[in-house]
PDB file of C-alpha atoms in Angstrom:
ATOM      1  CA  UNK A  21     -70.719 -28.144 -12.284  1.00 65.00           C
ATOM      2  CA  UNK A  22     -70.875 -31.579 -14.209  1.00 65.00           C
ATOM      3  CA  UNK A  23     -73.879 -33.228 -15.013  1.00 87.00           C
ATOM      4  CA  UNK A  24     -75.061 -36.885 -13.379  1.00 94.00           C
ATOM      5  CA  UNK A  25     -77.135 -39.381 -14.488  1.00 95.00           C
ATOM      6  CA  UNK A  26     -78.575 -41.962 -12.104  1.00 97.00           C
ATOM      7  CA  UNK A  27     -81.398 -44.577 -12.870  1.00 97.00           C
ATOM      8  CA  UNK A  28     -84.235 -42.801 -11.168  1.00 96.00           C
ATOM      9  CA  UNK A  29     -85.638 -46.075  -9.009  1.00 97.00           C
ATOM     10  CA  UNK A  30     -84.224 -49.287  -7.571  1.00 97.00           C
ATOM     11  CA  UNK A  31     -85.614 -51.973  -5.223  1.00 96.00           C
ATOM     12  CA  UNK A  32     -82.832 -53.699  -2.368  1.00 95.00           C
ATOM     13  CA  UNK A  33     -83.774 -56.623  -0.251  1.00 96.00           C
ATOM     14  CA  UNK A  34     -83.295 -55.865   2.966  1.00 97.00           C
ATOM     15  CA  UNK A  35     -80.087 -57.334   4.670  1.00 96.00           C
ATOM     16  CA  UNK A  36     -78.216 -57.077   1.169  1.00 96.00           C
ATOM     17  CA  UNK A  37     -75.826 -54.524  -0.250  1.00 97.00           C
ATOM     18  CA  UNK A  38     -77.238 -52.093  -2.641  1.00 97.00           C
ATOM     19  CA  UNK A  39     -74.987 -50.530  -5.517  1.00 97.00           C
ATOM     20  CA  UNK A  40     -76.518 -47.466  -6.830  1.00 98.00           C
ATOM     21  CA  UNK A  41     -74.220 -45.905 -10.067  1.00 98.00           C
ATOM     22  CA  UNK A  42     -73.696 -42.382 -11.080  1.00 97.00           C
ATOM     23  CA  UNK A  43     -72.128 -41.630 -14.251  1.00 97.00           C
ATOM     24  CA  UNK A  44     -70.474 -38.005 -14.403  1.00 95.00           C
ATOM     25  CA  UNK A  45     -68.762 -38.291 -17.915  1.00 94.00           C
ATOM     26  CA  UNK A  46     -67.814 -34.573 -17.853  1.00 92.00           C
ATOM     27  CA  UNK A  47     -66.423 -34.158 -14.858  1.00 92.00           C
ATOM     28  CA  UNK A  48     -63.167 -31.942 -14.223  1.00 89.00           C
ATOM     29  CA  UNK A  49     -60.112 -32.603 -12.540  1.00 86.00           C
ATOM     30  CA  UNK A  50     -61.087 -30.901  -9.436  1.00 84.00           C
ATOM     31  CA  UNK A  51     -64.451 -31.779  -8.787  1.00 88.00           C
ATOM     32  CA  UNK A  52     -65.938 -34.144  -5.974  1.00 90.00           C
ATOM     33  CA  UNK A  53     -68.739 -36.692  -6.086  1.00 93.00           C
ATOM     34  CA  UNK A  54     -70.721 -36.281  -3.679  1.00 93.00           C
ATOM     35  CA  UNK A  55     -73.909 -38.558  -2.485  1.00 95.00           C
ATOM     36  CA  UNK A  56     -76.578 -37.104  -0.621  1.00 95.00           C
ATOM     37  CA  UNK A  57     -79.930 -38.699   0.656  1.00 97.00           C
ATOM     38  CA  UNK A  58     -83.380 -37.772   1.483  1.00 96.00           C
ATOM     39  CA  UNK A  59     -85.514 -39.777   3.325  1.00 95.00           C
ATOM     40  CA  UNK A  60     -89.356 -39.146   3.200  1.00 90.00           C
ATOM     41  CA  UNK A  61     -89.892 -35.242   4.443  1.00 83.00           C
ATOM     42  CA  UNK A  62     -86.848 -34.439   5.597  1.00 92.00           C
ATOM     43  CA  UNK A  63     -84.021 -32.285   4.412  1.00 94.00           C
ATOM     44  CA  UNK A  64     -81.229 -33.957   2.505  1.00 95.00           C
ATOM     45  CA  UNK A  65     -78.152 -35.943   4.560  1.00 95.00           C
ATOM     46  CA  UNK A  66     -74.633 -36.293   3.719  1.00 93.00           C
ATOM     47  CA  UNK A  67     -73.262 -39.676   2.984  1.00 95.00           C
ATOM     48  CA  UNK A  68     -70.182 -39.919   1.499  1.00 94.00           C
ATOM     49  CA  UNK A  69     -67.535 -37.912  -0.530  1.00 92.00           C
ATOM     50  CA  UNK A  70     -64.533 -38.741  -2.740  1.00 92.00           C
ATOM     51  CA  UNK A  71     -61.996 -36.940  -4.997  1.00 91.00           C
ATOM     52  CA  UNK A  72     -60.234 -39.968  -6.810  1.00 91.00           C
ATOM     53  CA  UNK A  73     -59.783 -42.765  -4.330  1.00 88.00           C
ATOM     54  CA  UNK A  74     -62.362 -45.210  -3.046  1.00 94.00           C
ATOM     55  CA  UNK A  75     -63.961 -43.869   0.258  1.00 95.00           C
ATOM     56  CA  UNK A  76     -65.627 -45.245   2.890  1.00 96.00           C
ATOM     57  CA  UNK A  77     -67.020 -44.243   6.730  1.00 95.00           C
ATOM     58  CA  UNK A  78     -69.822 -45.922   9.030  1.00 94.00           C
ATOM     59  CA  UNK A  79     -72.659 -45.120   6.334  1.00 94.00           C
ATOM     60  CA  UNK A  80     -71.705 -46.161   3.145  1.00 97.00           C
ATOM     61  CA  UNK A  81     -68.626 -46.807   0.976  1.00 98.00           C
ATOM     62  CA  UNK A  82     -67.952 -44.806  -2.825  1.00 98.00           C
ATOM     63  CA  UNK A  83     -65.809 -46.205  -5.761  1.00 98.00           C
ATOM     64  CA  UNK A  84     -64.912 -43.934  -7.928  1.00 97.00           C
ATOM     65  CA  UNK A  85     -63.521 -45.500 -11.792  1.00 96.00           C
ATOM     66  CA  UNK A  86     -59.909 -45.012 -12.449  1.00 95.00           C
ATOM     67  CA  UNK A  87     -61.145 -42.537 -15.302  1.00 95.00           C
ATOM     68  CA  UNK A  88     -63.605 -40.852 -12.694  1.00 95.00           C
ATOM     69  CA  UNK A  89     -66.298 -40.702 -15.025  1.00 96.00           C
ATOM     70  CA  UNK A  90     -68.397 -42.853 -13.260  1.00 97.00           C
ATOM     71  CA  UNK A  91     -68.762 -43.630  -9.465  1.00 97.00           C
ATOM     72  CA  UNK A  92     -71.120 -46.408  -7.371  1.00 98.00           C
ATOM     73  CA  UNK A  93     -72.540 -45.828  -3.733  1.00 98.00           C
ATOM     74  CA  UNK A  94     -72.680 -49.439  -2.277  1.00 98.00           C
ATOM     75  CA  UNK A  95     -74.720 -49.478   1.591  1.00 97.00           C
ATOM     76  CA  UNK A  96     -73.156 -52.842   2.830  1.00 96.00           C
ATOM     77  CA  UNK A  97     -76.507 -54.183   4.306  1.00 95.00           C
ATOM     78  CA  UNK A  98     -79.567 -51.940   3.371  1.00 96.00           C
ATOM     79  CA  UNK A  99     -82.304 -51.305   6.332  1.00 97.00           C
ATOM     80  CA  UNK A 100     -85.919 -50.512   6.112  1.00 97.00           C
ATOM     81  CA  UNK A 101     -84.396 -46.942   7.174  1.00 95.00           C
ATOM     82  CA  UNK A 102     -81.904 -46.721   4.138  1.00 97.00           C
ATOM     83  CA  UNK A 103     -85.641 -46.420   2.135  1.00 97.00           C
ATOM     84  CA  UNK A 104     -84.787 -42.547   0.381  1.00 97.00           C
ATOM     85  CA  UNK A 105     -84.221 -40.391  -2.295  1.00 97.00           C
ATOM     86  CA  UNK A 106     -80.065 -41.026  -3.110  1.00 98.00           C
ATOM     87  CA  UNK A 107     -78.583 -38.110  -5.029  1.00 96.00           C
ATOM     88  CA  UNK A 108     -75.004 -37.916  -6.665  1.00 96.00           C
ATOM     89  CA  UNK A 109     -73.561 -34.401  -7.135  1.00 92.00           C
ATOM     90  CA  UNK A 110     -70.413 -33.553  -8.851  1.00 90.00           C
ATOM     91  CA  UNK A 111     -69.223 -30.221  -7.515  1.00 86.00           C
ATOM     92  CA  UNK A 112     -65.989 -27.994  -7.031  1.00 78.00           C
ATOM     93  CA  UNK A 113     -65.130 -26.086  -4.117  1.00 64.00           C
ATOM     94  CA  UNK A 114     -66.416 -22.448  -5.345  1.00 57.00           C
ATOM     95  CA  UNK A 115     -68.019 -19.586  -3.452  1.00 48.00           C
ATOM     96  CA  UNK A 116     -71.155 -21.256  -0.996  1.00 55.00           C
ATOM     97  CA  UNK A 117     -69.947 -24.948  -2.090  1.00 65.00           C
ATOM     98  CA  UNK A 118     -73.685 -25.093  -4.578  1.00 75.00           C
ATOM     99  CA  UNK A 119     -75.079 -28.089  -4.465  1.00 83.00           C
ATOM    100  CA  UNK A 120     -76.880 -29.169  -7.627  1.00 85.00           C
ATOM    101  CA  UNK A 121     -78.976 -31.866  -7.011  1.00 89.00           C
ATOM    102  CA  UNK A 122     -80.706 -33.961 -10.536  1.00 88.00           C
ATOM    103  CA  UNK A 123     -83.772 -36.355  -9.829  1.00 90.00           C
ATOM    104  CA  UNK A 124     -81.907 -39.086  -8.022  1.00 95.00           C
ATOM    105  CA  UNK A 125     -82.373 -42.611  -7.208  1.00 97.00           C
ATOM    106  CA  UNK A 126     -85.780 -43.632  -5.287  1.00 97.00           C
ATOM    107  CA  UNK A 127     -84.542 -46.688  -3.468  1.00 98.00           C
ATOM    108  CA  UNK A 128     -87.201 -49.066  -1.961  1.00 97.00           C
ATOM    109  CA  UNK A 129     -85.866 -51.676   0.682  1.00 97.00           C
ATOM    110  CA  UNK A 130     -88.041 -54.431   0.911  1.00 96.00           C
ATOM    111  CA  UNK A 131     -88.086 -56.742   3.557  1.00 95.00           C
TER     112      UNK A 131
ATOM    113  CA  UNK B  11     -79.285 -30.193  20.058  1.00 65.00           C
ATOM    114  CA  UNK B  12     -80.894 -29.050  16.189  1.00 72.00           C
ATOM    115  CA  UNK B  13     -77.720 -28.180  13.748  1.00 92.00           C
ATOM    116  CA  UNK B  14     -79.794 -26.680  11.428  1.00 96.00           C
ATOM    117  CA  UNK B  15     -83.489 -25.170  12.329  1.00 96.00           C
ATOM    118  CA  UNK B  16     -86.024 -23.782  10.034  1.00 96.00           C
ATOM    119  CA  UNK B  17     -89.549 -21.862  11.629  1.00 97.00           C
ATOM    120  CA  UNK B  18     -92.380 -23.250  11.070  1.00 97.00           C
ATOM    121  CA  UNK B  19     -92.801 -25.926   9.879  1.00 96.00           C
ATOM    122  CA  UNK B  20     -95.656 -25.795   8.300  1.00 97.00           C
ATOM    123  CA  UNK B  21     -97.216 -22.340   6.858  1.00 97.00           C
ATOM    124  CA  UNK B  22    -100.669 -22.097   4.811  1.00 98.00           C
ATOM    125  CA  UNK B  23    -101.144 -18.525   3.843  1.00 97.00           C
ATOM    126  CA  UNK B  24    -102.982 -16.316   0.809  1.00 97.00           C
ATOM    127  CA  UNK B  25    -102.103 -15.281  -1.984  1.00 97.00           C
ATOM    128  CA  UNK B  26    -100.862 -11.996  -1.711  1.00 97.00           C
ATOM    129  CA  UNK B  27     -99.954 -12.059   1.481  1.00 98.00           C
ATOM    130  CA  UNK B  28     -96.126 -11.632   2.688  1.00 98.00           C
ATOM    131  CA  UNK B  29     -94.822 -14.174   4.828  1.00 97.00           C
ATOM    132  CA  UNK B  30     -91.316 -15.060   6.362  1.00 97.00           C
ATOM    133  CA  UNK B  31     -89.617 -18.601   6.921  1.00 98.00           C
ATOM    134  CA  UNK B  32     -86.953 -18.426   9.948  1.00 97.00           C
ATOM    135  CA  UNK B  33     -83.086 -20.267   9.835  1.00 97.00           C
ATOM    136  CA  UNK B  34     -81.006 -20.653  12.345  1.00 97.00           C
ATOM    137  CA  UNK B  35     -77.372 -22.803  12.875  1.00 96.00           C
ATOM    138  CA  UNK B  36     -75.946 -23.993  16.137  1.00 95.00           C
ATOM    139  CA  UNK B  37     -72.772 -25.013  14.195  1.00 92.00           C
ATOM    140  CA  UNK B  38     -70.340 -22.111  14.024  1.00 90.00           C
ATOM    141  CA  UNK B  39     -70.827 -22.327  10.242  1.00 89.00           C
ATOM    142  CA  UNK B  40     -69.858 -19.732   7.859  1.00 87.00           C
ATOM    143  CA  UNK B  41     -72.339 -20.441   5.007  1.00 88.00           C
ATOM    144  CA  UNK B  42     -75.579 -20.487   4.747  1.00 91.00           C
ATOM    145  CA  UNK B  43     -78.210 -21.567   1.997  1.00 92.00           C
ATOM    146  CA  UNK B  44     -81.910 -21.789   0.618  1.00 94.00           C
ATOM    147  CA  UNK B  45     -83.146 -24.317  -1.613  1.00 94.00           C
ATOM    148  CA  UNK B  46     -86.809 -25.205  -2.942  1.00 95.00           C
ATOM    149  CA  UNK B  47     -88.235 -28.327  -3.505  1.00 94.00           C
ATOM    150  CA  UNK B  48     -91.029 -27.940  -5.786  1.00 90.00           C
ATOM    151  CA  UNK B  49     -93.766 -30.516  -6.171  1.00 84.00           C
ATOM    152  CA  UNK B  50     -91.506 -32.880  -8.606  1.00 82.00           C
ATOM    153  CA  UNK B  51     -89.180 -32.837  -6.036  1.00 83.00           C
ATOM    154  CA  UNK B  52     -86.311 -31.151  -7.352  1.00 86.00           C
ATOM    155  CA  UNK B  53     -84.281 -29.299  -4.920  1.00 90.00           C
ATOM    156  CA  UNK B  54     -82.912 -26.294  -6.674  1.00 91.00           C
ATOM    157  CA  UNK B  55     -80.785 -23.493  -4.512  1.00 90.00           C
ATOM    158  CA  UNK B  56     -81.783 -20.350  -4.100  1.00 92.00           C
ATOM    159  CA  UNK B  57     -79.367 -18.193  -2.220  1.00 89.00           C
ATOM    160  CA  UNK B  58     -76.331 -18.176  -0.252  1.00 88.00           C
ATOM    161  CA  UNK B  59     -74.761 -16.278   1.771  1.00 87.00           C
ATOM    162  CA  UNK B  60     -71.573 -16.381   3.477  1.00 84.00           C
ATOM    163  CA  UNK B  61     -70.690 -14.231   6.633  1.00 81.00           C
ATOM    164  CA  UNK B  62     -73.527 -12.523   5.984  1.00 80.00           C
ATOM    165  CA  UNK B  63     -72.813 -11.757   2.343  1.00 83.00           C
ATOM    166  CA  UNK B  64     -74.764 -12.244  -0.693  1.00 85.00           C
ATOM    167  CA  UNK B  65     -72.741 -14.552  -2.884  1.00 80.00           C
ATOM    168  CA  UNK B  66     -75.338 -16.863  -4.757  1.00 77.00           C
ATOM    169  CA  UNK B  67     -78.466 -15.407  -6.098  1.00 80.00           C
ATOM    170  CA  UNK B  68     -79.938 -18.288  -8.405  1.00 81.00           C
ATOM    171  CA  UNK B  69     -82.614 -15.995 -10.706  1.00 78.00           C
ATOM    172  CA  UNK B  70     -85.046 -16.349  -8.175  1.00 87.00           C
ATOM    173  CA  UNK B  71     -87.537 -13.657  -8.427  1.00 90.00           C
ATOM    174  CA  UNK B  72     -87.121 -10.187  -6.343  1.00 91.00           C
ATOM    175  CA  UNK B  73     -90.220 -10.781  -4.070  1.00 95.00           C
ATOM    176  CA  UNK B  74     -87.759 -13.255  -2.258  1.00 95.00           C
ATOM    177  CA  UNK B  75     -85.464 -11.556  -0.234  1.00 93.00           C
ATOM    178  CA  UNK B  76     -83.199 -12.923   2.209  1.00 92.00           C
ATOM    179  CA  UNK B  77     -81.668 -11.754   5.161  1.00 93.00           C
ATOM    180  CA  UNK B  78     -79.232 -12.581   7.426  1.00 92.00           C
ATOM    181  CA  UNK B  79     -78.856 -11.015  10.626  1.00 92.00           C
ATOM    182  CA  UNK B  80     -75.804 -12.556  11.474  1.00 91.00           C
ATOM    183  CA  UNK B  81     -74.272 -15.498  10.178  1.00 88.00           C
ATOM    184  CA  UNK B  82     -76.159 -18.292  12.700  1.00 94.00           C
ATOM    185  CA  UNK B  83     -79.180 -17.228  10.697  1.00 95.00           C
ATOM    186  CA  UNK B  84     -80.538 -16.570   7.340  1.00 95.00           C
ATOM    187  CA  UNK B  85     -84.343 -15.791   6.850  1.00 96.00           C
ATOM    188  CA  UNK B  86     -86.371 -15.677   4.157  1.00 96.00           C
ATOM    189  CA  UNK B  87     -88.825 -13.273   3.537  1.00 97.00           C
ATOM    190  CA  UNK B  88     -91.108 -13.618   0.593  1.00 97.00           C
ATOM    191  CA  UNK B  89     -93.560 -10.489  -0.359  1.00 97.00           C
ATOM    192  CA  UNK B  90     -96.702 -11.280  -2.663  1.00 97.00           C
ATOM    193  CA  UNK B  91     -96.915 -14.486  -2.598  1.00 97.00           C
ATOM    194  CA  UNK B  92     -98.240 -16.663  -5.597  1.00 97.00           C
ATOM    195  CA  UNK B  93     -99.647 -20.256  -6.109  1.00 96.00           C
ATOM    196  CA  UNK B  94     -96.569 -21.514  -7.867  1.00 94.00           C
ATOM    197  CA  UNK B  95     -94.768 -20.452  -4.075  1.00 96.00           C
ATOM    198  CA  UNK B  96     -95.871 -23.609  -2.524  1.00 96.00           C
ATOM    199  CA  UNK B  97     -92.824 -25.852  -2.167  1.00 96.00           C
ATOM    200  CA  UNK B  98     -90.884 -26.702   0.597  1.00 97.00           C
ATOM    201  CA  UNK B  99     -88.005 -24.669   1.620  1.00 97.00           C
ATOM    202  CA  UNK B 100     -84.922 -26.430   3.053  1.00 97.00           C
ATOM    203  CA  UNK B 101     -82.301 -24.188   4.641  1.00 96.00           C
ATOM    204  CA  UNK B 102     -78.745 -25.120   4.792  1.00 94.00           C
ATOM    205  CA  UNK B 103     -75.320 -24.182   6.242  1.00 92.00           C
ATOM    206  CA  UNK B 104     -71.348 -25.385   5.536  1.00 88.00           C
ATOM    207  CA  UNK B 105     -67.832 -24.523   6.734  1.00 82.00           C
ATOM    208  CA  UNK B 106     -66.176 -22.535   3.747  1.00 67.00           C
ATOM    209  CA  UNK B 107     -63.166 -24.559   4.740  1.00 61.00           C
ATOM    210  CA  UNK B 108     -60.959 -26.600   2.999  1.00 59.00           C
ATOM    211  CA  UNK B 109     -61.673 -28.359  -0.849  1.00 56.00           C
ATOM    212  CA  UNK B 110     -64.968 -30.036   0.308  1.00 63.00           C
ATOM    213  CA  UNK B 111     -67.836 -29.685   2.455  1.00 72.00           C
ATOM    214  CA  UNK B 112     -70.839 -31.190   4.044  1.00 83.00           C
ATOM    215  CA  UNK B 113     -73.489 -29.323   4.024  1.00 88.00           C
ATOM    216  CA  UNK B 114     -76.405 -29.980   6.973  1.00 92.00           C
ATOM    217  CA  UNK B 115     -79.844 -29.554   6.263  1.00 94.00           C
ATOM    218  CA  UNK B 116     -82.758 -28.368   8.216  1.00 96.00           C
ATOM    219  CA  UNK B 117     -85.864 -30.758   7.804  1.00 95.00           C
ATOM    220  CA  UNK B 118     -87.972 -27.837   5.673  1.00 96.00           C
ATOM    221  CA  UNK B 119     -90.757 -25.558   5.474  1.00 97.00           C
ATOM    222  CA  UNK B 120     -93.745 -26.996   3.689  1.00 97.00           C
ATOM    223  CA  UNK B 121     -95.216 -23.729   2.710  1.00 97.00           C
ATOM    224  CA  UNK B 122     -99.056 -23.958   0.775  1.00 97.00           C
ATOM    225  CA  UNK B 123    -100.757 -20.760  -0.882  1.00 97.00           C
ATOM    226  CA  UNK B 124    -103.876 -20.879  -1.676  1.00 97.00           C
TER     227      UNK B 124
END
């Protein structure tokens, strides 16, 4: 599975949109971004998913660059709640769909 | 209704002591995972198994042995346990459908040996 680099913390003002980037520079044709979160002990939750084309459902939205090397997560208006652990994983379908997850992106919301 | 839950929650034991962390899914799911998140929070998978086959088996070391019953649950039974155990074990499960899948999370096992 490809590699992702993330910046490992951000801050977001609460009420604003927050843009977190991924880059996946070696990513292969048939590979998915995926973004994850984890919010203070719990287990990790699904956001978003894309292949190519820009995604997005009630959470969050995903653009993925025309070359698909790198990808942003943007939450519309970050809560308090949104305050996690935001992982982007590059992975192909293959046997038990492994997740790899890197260090991630702390994001702090402030009010 | 839980999708995805993991017994107990919390589990202090000894070293050298065997202990076993319990997973069960309510989602009709065919796949099933551990990962560990150590204390620099890196999640790392462990195992998976899919209709109660063996079909990831990420170098973890032989003391750890899962076992799944059928495939609404996948335990984890770990024999001798050592200080570097404590972590906190997430189980997981996914539909082996399709080109993509979400996979659901239970909210972990925090287990300490000391």
């Amino acid at each position: 599975d490809a590699k992702t680099t993330q910046p490992p913390s951000m801050d977001c003002a609460e009420g604003r949109a927050a843009n977190l980037p991924c880059n996946h520079s070696t990513i292969s044709g048939n590979e998915y971004v995926y973004w994850y979160r984890q919010i203070h002990s719990q287990g990790p939750q699904y956001i978003i998913h894309g292949l190519k084309n820009n995604e997005t459902n009630e959470m969050a939205s995903l653009i993925i660059t025309e070359d698909r090397k790198s990808s942003t997560l943007i939450l519309p208006h970050a809560t308090l709640r949104d305050t996690a652990v935001y992982y982007c994983i590059v992975s192909k379908k293959a046997a038990g769909n492994k997740l790899t997850f890197g260090g991630g992106t702390r994001v702090l919301v402030k009010p | 209704d839980t999708a995805v839950s993991q017994t107990p929650k919390y589990l202090v034991t000894q070293m050298g002591n065997d202990k076993s962390i319990k997973c069960e899914q309510n989602l009709g799911h065919d796949t099933m995972y551990w990962y560990k998140q150590d204390s620099k929070k890196f999640l790392k998978i462990m195992f998976s198994y899919n209709n109660k086959e063996l079909i990831i088996n990420e170098t973890v070391p032989n003391r750890f042995s899962p076992k799944s019953p059928d495939k609404a649950h996948l335990n984890l039974h770990i024999n001798s346990l050592e200080l570097g155990d404590s972590a906190v074990y997430f189980c997981a499960s996914s539909q082996e459908a399709g080109a993509w899948t979400e996979a659901f999370f239970g909210q972990g096992t925090r287990l300490t040996v000391v």
